């Protein structure tokens, strides 16, 4: 699949999730089959650019191209300046966030709140596209089906975004009003696809290879973007990619296999955050990995009391010894 001047190896993408899809997560997702990853959202405000949180989110050291950075904001001039800033520092693609439903984002009229002001939404895309043009960098847009049930206006915003120069659209099949509750729908996504000529990506409740294929058939989407379903299951990207390519249904890997991926993930995680913060933020990732194991919840509670990287790694080695959780069938390696 082509996105601007970039060729993506497959049609299975990792969704941006604040507090989850940091650089270590993206690197692992790529290794295990994701064809494209987008950073956690970074603010367009220059006065917050040097904060530790933002600088970590903008760290792409060792990350494979194309590097996509998601920007959140409400002011066209700030969006344009943030676009230039990130492209000058290694980004290849800029994504505009119009999908985040968090109150602290929407209360500032950013994220999915922008879908209530279609004119402003279009001007933000125009500003980013103009700023990205000298870099030959595509600008994409991630949004929801609409703000609420009565205003599923994604098809209209999609047409405006395409006219403004957007190169790709991602649509989460829920309204902001739904948050992450209920079920995603894909009829609105099909309407978006029918109304534009640029690639359209399906997002929301895609949790298996079969579901990915069904959503693509139903909606006509060009690709799928997976978010929460891959937390603790980063091999899902490779499973979906294989199934979409030729119908191969790869089994879930045994703990004896994914333990090495987890240890590599944690090593990268500690290196980015430092031990104090890294130990604390590693807890959620490990909790997702072990959730389906026998005794996983008990282990998670114990793991959350550990105060050093060495203690965390030792506890995981005890849990994930190759003989602790035998698998009926080992999984084949998943390589992008």
Tab-separated table of N, CA and C in Angstrom, residues 114-225:
chain	number	residue	atom	x	y	z
A	114	UNK	N	-13.266	18.385	17.660
A	114	UNK	CA	-13.121	19.140	16.421
A	114	UNK	C	-14.176	18.762	15.388
A	115	UNK	N	-14.772	17.576	15.531
A	115	UNK	CA	-15.783	17.168	14.566
A	115	UNK	C	-17.045	18.004	14.689
A	116	UNK	N	-17.152	18.796	15.756
A	116	UNK	CA	-18.283	19.711	15.899
A	116	UNK	C	-18.084	21.010	15.106
A	117	UNK	N	-16.845	21.258	14.682
A	117	UNK	CA	-16.539	22.478	13.929
A	117	UNK	C	-15.870	22.067	12.621
A	118	UNK	N	-16.667	21.762	11.628
A	118	UNK	CA	-16.151	21.212	10.377
A	118	UNK	C	-15.242	22.198	9.655
A	119	UNK	N	-15.556	23.477	9.723
A	119	UNK	CA	-14.716	24.470	9.064
A	119	UNK	C	-13.328	24.491	9.680
A	120	UNK	N	-13.261	24.478	11.010
A	120	UNK	CA	-11.963	24.470	11.686
A	120	UNK	C	-11.217	23.179	11.378
A	121	UNK	N	-11.930	22.069	11.356
A	121	UNK	CA	-11.286	20.789	11.031
A	121	UNK	C	-10.607	20.859	9.664
A	122	UNK	N	-11.295	21.427	8.689
A	122	UNK	CA	-10.718	21.543	7.347
A	122	UNK	C	-9.519	22.478	7.348
A	123	UNK	N	-9.597	23.573	8.096
A	123	UNK	CA	-8.485	24.527	8.129
A	123	UNK	C	-7.246	23.930	8.797
A	124	UNK	N	-7.448	23.062	9.773
A	124	UNK	CA	-6.304	22.400	10.403
A	124	UNK	C	-5.594	21.488	9.407
A	125	UNK	N	-6.369	20.737	8.633
A	125	UNK	CA	-5.762	19.871	7.617
A	125	UNK	C	-5.034	20.719	6.575
A	126	UNK	N	-5.661	21.785	6.110
A	126	UNK	CA	-5.024	22.666	5.128
A	126	UNK	C	-3.704	23.215	5.647
A	127	UNK	N	-3.685	23.621	6.920
A	127	UNK	CA	-2.470	24.189	7.503
A	127	UNK	C	-1.354	23.161	7.566
A	128	UNK	N	-1.694	21.942	7.976
A	128	UNK	CA	-0.676	20.895	8.060
A	128	UNK	C	-0.164	20.518	6.677
A	129	UNK	N	-1.069	20.399	5.709
A	129	UNK	CA	-0.674	20.025	4.343
A	129	UNK	C	0.258	21.079	3.759
A	130	UNK	N	-0.060	22.345	3.947
A	130	UNK	CA	0.792	23.406	3.411
A	130	UNK	C	2.171	23.385	4.054
A	131	UNK	N	2.209	23.144	5.361
A	131	UNK	CA	3.493	23.105	6.067
A	131	UNK	C	4.308	21.877	5.679
A	132	UNK	N	3.631	20.776	5.349
A	132	UNK	CA	4.325	19.523	5.018
A	132	UNK	C	4.784	19.463	3.569
A	133	UNK	N	4.219	20.323	2.727
A	133	UNK	CA	4.500	20.235	1.290
A	133	UNK	C	5.992	20.356	0.956
A	134	UNK	N	6.737	21.301	1.544
A	134	UNK	CA	8.168	21.393	1.208
A	134	UNK	C	8.968	20.150	1.593
A	135	UNK	N	8.422	19.338	2.499
A	135	UNK	CA	9.101	18.119	2.952
A	135	UNK	C	8.652	16.897	2.153
A	136	UNK	N	7.696	17.099	1.244
A	136	UNK	CA	7.112	15.982	0.500
A	136	UNK	C	6.573	14.928	1.458
A	137	UNK	N	5.915	15.410	2.521
A	137	UNK	CA	5.407	14.512	3.565
A	137	UNK	C	3.884	14.471	3.524
A	138	UNK	N	3.287	13.290	3.526
A	138	UNK	CA	1.822	13.200	3.546
A	138	UNK	C	1.250	13.552	4.910
A	139	UNK	N	0.027	14.057	4.896
A	139	UNK	CA	-0.723	14.356	6.113
A	139	UNK	C	-1.959	13.465	6.129
A	140	UNK	N	-2.195	12.829	7.254
A	140	UNK	CA	-3.344	11.940	7.404
A	140	UNK	C	-4.234	12.465	8.523
A	141	UNK	N	-5.423	11.901	8.608
A	141	UNK	CA	-6.395	12.335	9.613
A	141	UNK	C	-7.037	11.118	10.247
A	142	UNK	N	-7.073	11.098	11.583
A	142	UNK	CA	-7.774	10.041	12.308
A	142	UNK	C	-8.961	10.659	13.032
A	143	UNK	N	-10.142	10.116	12.795
A	143	UNK	CA	-11.350	10.677	13.386
A	143	UNK	C	-12.303	9.571	13.793
A	144	UNK	N	-13.418	9.984	14.351
A	144	UNK	CA	-14.481	9.055	14.726
A	144	UNK	C	-15.625	9.145	13.711
A	145	UNK	N	-16.622	8.297	13.916
A	145	UNK	CA	-17.782	8.331	13.017
A	145	UNK	C	-18.522	9.655	13.139
A	146	UNK	N	-18.391	10.300	14.290
A	146	UNK	CA	-19.036	11.584	14.524
A	146	UNK	C	-18.945	11.937	15.982
A	147	UNK	N	-19.522	13.087	16.337
A	147	UNK	CA	-19.506	13.519	17.733
A	147	UNK	C	-20.537	12.761	18.560
A	148	UNK	N	-21.698	12.530	17.991
A	148	UNK	CA	-22.764	11.835	18.702
A	148	UNK	C	-23.623	11.090	17.682
A	149	UNK	N	-24.592	10.333	18.188
A	149	UNK	CA	-25.433	9.512	17.324
A	149	UNK	C	-26.147	10.360	16.274
A	150	UNK	N	-26.556	11.562	16.655
A	150	UNK	CA	-27.300	12.418	15.735
A	150	UNK	C	-26.394	13.138	14.748
A	151	UNK	N	-25.103	13.022	14.931
A	151	UNK	CA	-24.175	13.764	14.058
A	151	UNK	C	-23.024	12.869	13.638
A	152	UNK	N	-23.346	11.864	12.835
A	152	UNK	CA	-22.304	10.999	12.267
A	152	UNK	C	-21.813	11.659	10.970
A	153	UNK	N	-20.976	12.673	11.151
A	153	UNK	CA	-20.585	13.523	10.025
A	153	UNK	C	-19.212	13.188	9.463
A	154	UNK	N	-18.682	12.001	9.777
A	154	UNK	CA	-17.380	11.614	9.226
A	154	UNK	C	-17.353	11.662	7.697
A	155	UNK	N	-18.404	11.242	6.985
A	155	UNK	CA	-18.334	11.318	5.522
A	155	UNK	C	-18.129	12.748	5.008
A	156	UNK	N	-18.778	13.711	5.634
A	156	UNK	CA	-18.631	15.096	5.191
A	156	UNK	C	-17.236	15.630	5.508
A	157	UNK	N	-16.747	15.361	6.717
A	157	UNK	CA	-15.401	15.802	7.074
A	157	UNK	C	-14.364	15.108	6.194
A	158	UNK	N	-14.606	13.857	5.837
A	158	UNK	CA	-13.677	13.129	4.969
A	158	UNK	C	-13.531	13.822	3.624
A	159	UNK	N	-14.635	14.233	3.051
A	159	UNK	CA	-14.567	14.912	1.752
A	159	UNK	C	-13.836	16.255	1.875
A	160	UNK	N	-14.084	16.962	2.970
A	160	UNK	CA	-13.400	18.236	3.191
A	160	UNK	C	-11.906	18.011	3.393
A	161	UNK	N	-11.558	16.956	4.119
A	161	UNK	CA	-10.146	16.659	4.370
A	161	UNK	C	-9.431	16.285	3.080
A	162	UNK	N	-10.096	15.495	2.243
A	162	UNK	CA	-9.488	15.142	0.957
A	162	UNK	C	-9.271	16.393	0.114
A	163	UNK	N	-10.253	17.287	0.092
A	163	UNK	CA	-10.117	18.523	-0.676
A	163	UNK	C	-8.991	19.396	-0.127
A	164	UNK	N	-8.750	19.287	1.184
A	164	UNK	CA	-7.686	20.067	1.821
A	164	UNK	C	-6.308	19.456	1.613
A	165	UNK	N	-6.265	18.238	1.073
A	165	UNK	CA	-4.976	17.627	0.762
A	165	UNK	C	-4.586	16.431	1.587
A	166	UNK	N	-5.478	15.921	2.435
A	166	UNK	CA	-5.153	14.737	3.237
A	166	UNK	C	-4.859	13.552	2.328
A	167	UNK	N	-3.890	12.731	2.735
A	167	UNK	CA	-3.472	11.592	1.911
A	167	UNK	C	-4.124	10.283	2.338
A	168	UNK	N	-4.662	10.218	3.559
A	168	UNK	CA	-5.284	8.996	4.061
A	168	UNK	C	-6.174	9.356	5.234
A	169	UNK	N	-7.239	8.584	5.429
A	169	UNK	CA	-8.175	8.801	6.524
A	169	UNK	C	-8.305	7.521	7.339
A	170	UNK	N	-8.349	7.662	8.651
A	170	UNK	CA	-8.636	6.545	9.552
A	170	UNK	C	-9.919	6.875	10.291
A	171	UNK	N	-10.870	5.943	10.299
A	171	UNK	CA	-12.155	6.183	10.941
A	171	UNK	C	-12.410	5.114	11.992
A	172	UNK	N	-12.562	5.565	13.241
A	172	UNK	CA	-12.981	4.679	14.326
A	172	UNK	C	-14.504	4.641	14.301
A	173	UNK	N	-15.061	3.447	14.286
A	173	UNK	CA	-16.487	3.276	14.090
A	173	UNK	C	-17.350	3.529	15.306
A	174	UNK	N	-16.953	4.459	16.144
A	174	UNK	CA	-17.769	4.917	17.263
A	174	UNK	C	-17.836	6.443	17.244
A	175	UNK	N	-18.858	6.980	17.880
A	175	UNK	CA	-18.907	8.422	18.084
A	175	UNK	C	-18.126	8.766	19.346
A	176	UNK	N	-17.835	10.057	19.503
A	176	UNK	CA	-17.174	10.485	20.735
A	176	UNK	C	-18.081	10.203	21.926
A	177	UNK	N	-19.386	10.358	21.739
A	177	UNK	CA	-20.370	10.125	22.791
A	177	UNK	C	-20.256	8.700	23.339
A	178	UNK	N	-19.918	7.729	22.483
A	178	UNK	CA	-19.786	6.333	22.904
A	178	UNK	C	-18.507	6.078	23.695
A	179	UNK	N	-17.489	6.902	23.508
A	179	UNK	CA	-16.198	6.592	24.104
A	179	UNK	C	-15.688	5.283	23.534
A	180	UNK	N	-15.442	4.312	24.417
A	180	UNK	CA	-15.048	2.974	23.966
A	180	UNK	C	-16.124	1.941	24.316
A	181	UNK	N	-17.323	2.435	24.638
A	181	UNK	CA	-18.415	1.541	24.984
A	181	UNK	C	-19.199	1.102	23.772
A	182	UNK	N	-20.094	0.161	23.986
A	182	UNK	CA	-20.904	-0.343	22.887
A	182	UNK	C	-20.050	-1.026	21.837
A	183	UNK	N	-20.582	-1.104	20.643
A	183	UNK	CA	-19.873	-1.756	19.547
A	183	UNK	C	-19.593	-0.753	18.425
A	184	UNK	N	-18.465	-0.950	17.774
A	184	UNK	CA	-18.153	-0.128	16.604
A	184	UNK	C	-19.046	-0.544	15.443
A	185	UNK	N	-19.388	0.435	14.603
A	185	UNK	CA	-20.148	0.131	13.384
A	185	UNK	C	-19.308	0.578	12.190
A	186	UNK	N	-19.583	-0.028	11.046
A	186	UNK	CA	-18.744	0.214	9.882
A	186	UNK	C	-19.523	0.752	8.690
A	187	UNK	N	-20.826	1.007	8.886
A	187	UNK	CA	-21.612	1.583	7.801
A	187	UNK	C	-21.145	3.005	7.499
A	188	UNK	N	-20.849	3.763	8.556
A	188	UNK	CA	-20.352	5.122	8.342
A	188	UNK	C	-19.020	5.084	7.611
A	189	UNK	N	-18.190	4.118	7.968
A	189	UNK	CA	-16.905	3.949	7.296
A	189	UNK	C	-17.109	3.656	5.812
A	190	UNK	N	-18.093	2.823	5.492
A	190	UNK	CA	-18.388	2.519	4.085
A	190	UNK	C	-18.817	3.785	3.347
A	191	UNK	N	-19.585	4.642	4.019
A	191	UNK	CA	-19.987	5.909	3.408
A	191	UNK	C	-18.775	6.797	3.159
A	192	UNK	N	-17.842	6.816	4.110
A	192	UNK	CA	-16.614	7.584	3.927
A	192	UNK	C	-15.859	7.074	2.712
A	193	UNK	N	-15.689	5.767	2.626
A	193	UNK	CA	-14.946	5.173	1.520
A	193	UNK	C	-15.602	5.476	0.179
A	194	UNK	N	-16.917	5.435	0.166
A	194	UNK	CA	-17.647	5.687	-1.079
A	194	UNK	C	-17.473	7.133	-1.551
A	195	UNK	N	-17.235	8.058	-0.601
A	195	UNK	CA	-17.226	9.465	-0.950
A	195	UNK	C	-15.869	10.069	-1.254
A	196	UNK	N	-14.785	9.305	-1.078
A	196	UNK	CA	-13.447	9.857	-1.306
A	196	UNK	C	-12.623	8.922	-2.184
A	197	UNK	N	-11.529	9.450	-2.694
A	197	UNK	CA	-10.655	8.654	-3.545
A	197	UNK	C	-9.331	8.308	-2.907
A	198	UNK	N	-9.111	8.752	-1.682
A	198	UNK	CA	-7.869	8.442	-0.976
A	198	UNK	C	-8.072	7.206	-0.096
A	199	UNK	N	-6.983	6.555	0.356
A	199	UNK	CA	-7.135	5.371	1.199
A	199	UNK	C	-7.890	5.669	2.491
A	200	UNK	N	-8.724	4.704	2.887
A	200	UNK	CA	-9.514	4.796	4.115
A	200	UNK	C	-9.219	3.563	4.958
A	201	UNK	N	-8.973	3.781	6.239
A	201	UNK	CA	-8.555	2.719	7.149
A	201	UNK	C	-9.629	2.503	8.219
A	202	UNK	N	-9.975	1.236	8.474
A	202	UNK	CA	-10.975	0.884	9.473
A	202	UNK	C	-10.329	0.704	10.831
A	203	UNK	N	-10.989	1.253	11.865
A	203	UNK	CA	-10.497	1.164	13.235
A	203	UNK	C	-11.687	0.944	14.169
A	204	UNK	N	-11.460	0.152	15.217
A	204	UNK	CA	-12.502	-0.074	16.206
A	204	UNK	C	-12.961	-1.516	16.258
A	205	UNK	N	-12.703	-2.186	17.388
A	205	UNK	CA	-13.167	-3.560	17.642
A	205	UNK	C	-12.594	-4.598	16.692
A	206	UNK	N	-11.455	-4.328	16.092
A	206	UNK	CA	-10.819	-5.327	15.218
A	206	UNK	C	-9.870	-6.141	16.085
A	207	UNK	N	-10.312	-7.342	16.453
A	207	UNK	CA	-9.602	-8.122	17.465
A	207	UNK	C	-9.188	-9.508	17.005
A	208	UNK	N	-9.338	-9.798	15.718
A	208	UNK	CA	-8.941	-11.115	15.196
A	208	UNK	C	-8.715	-11.000	13.702
A	209	UNK	N	-7.985	-11.947	13.118
A	209	UNK	CA	-7.818	-11.943	11.660
A	209	UNK	C	-9.145	-12.014	10.919
A	210	UNK	N	-10.056	-12.848	11.422
A	210	UNK	CA	-11.347	-13.002	10.744
A	210	UNK	C	-12.156	-11.715	10.805
A	211	UNK	N	-12.101	-11.031	11.957
A	211	UNK	CA	-12.844	-9.773	12.085
A	211	UNK	C	-12.253	-8.719	11.144
A	212	UNK	N	-10.937	-8.680	11.022
A	212	UNK	CA	-10.298	-7.723	10.115
A	212	UNK	C	-10.768	-7.935	8.681
A	213	UNK	N	-10.779	-9.187	8.251
A	213	UNK	CA	-11.206	-9.485	6.884
A	213	UNK	C	-12.674	-9.127	6.668
A	214	UNK	N	-13.511	-9.417	7.665
A	214	UNK	CA	-14.936	-9.123	7.544
A	214	UNK	C	-15.186	-7.619	7.469
A	215	UNK	N	-14.471	-6.862	8.275
A	215	UNK	CA	-14.648	-5.408	8.274
A	215	UNK	C	-14.209	-4.816	6.939
A	216	UNK	N	-13.114	-5.323	6.391
A	216	UNK	CA	-12.661	-4.819	5.098
A	216	UNK	C	-13.666	-5.138	3.994
A	217	UNK	N	-14.241	-6.336	4.035
A	217	UNK	CA	-15.253	-6.685	3.034
A	217	UNK	C	-16.493	-5.807	3.182
A	218	UNK	N	-16.939	-5.629	4.421
A	218	UNK	CA	-18.164	-4.889	4.688
A	218	UNK	C	-18.036	-3.414	4.336
A	219	UNK	N	-16.896	-2.839	4.631
A	219	UNK	CA	-16.730	-1.394	4.502
A	219	UNK	C	-16.031	-0.957	3.219
A	220	UNK	N	-15.289	-1.872	2.605
A	220	UNK	CA	-14.468	-1.498	1.466
A	220	UNK	C	-13.188	-0.807	1.861
A	221	UNK	N	-12.851	-0.838	3.154
A	221	UNK	CA	-11.646	-0.167	3.643
A	221	UNK	C	-10.399	-0.720	2.969
A	222	UNK	N	-9.397	0.133	2.879
A	222	UNK	CA	-8.135	-0.253	2.253
A	222	UNK	C	-7.185	-0.935	3.227
A	223	UNK	N	-7.395	-0.735	4.528
A	223	UNK	CA	-6.507	-1.289	5.545
A	223	UNK	C	-7.251	-1.285	6.873
A	224	UNK	N	-6.648	-1.928	7.869
A	224	UNK	CA	-7.215	-1.920	9.214
A	224	UNK	C	-6.182	-1.369	10.189
A	225	UNK	N	-6.685	-0.734	11.236
A	225	UNK	CA	-5.817	-0.215	12.297
A	225	UNK	C	-6.287	-0.823	13.613
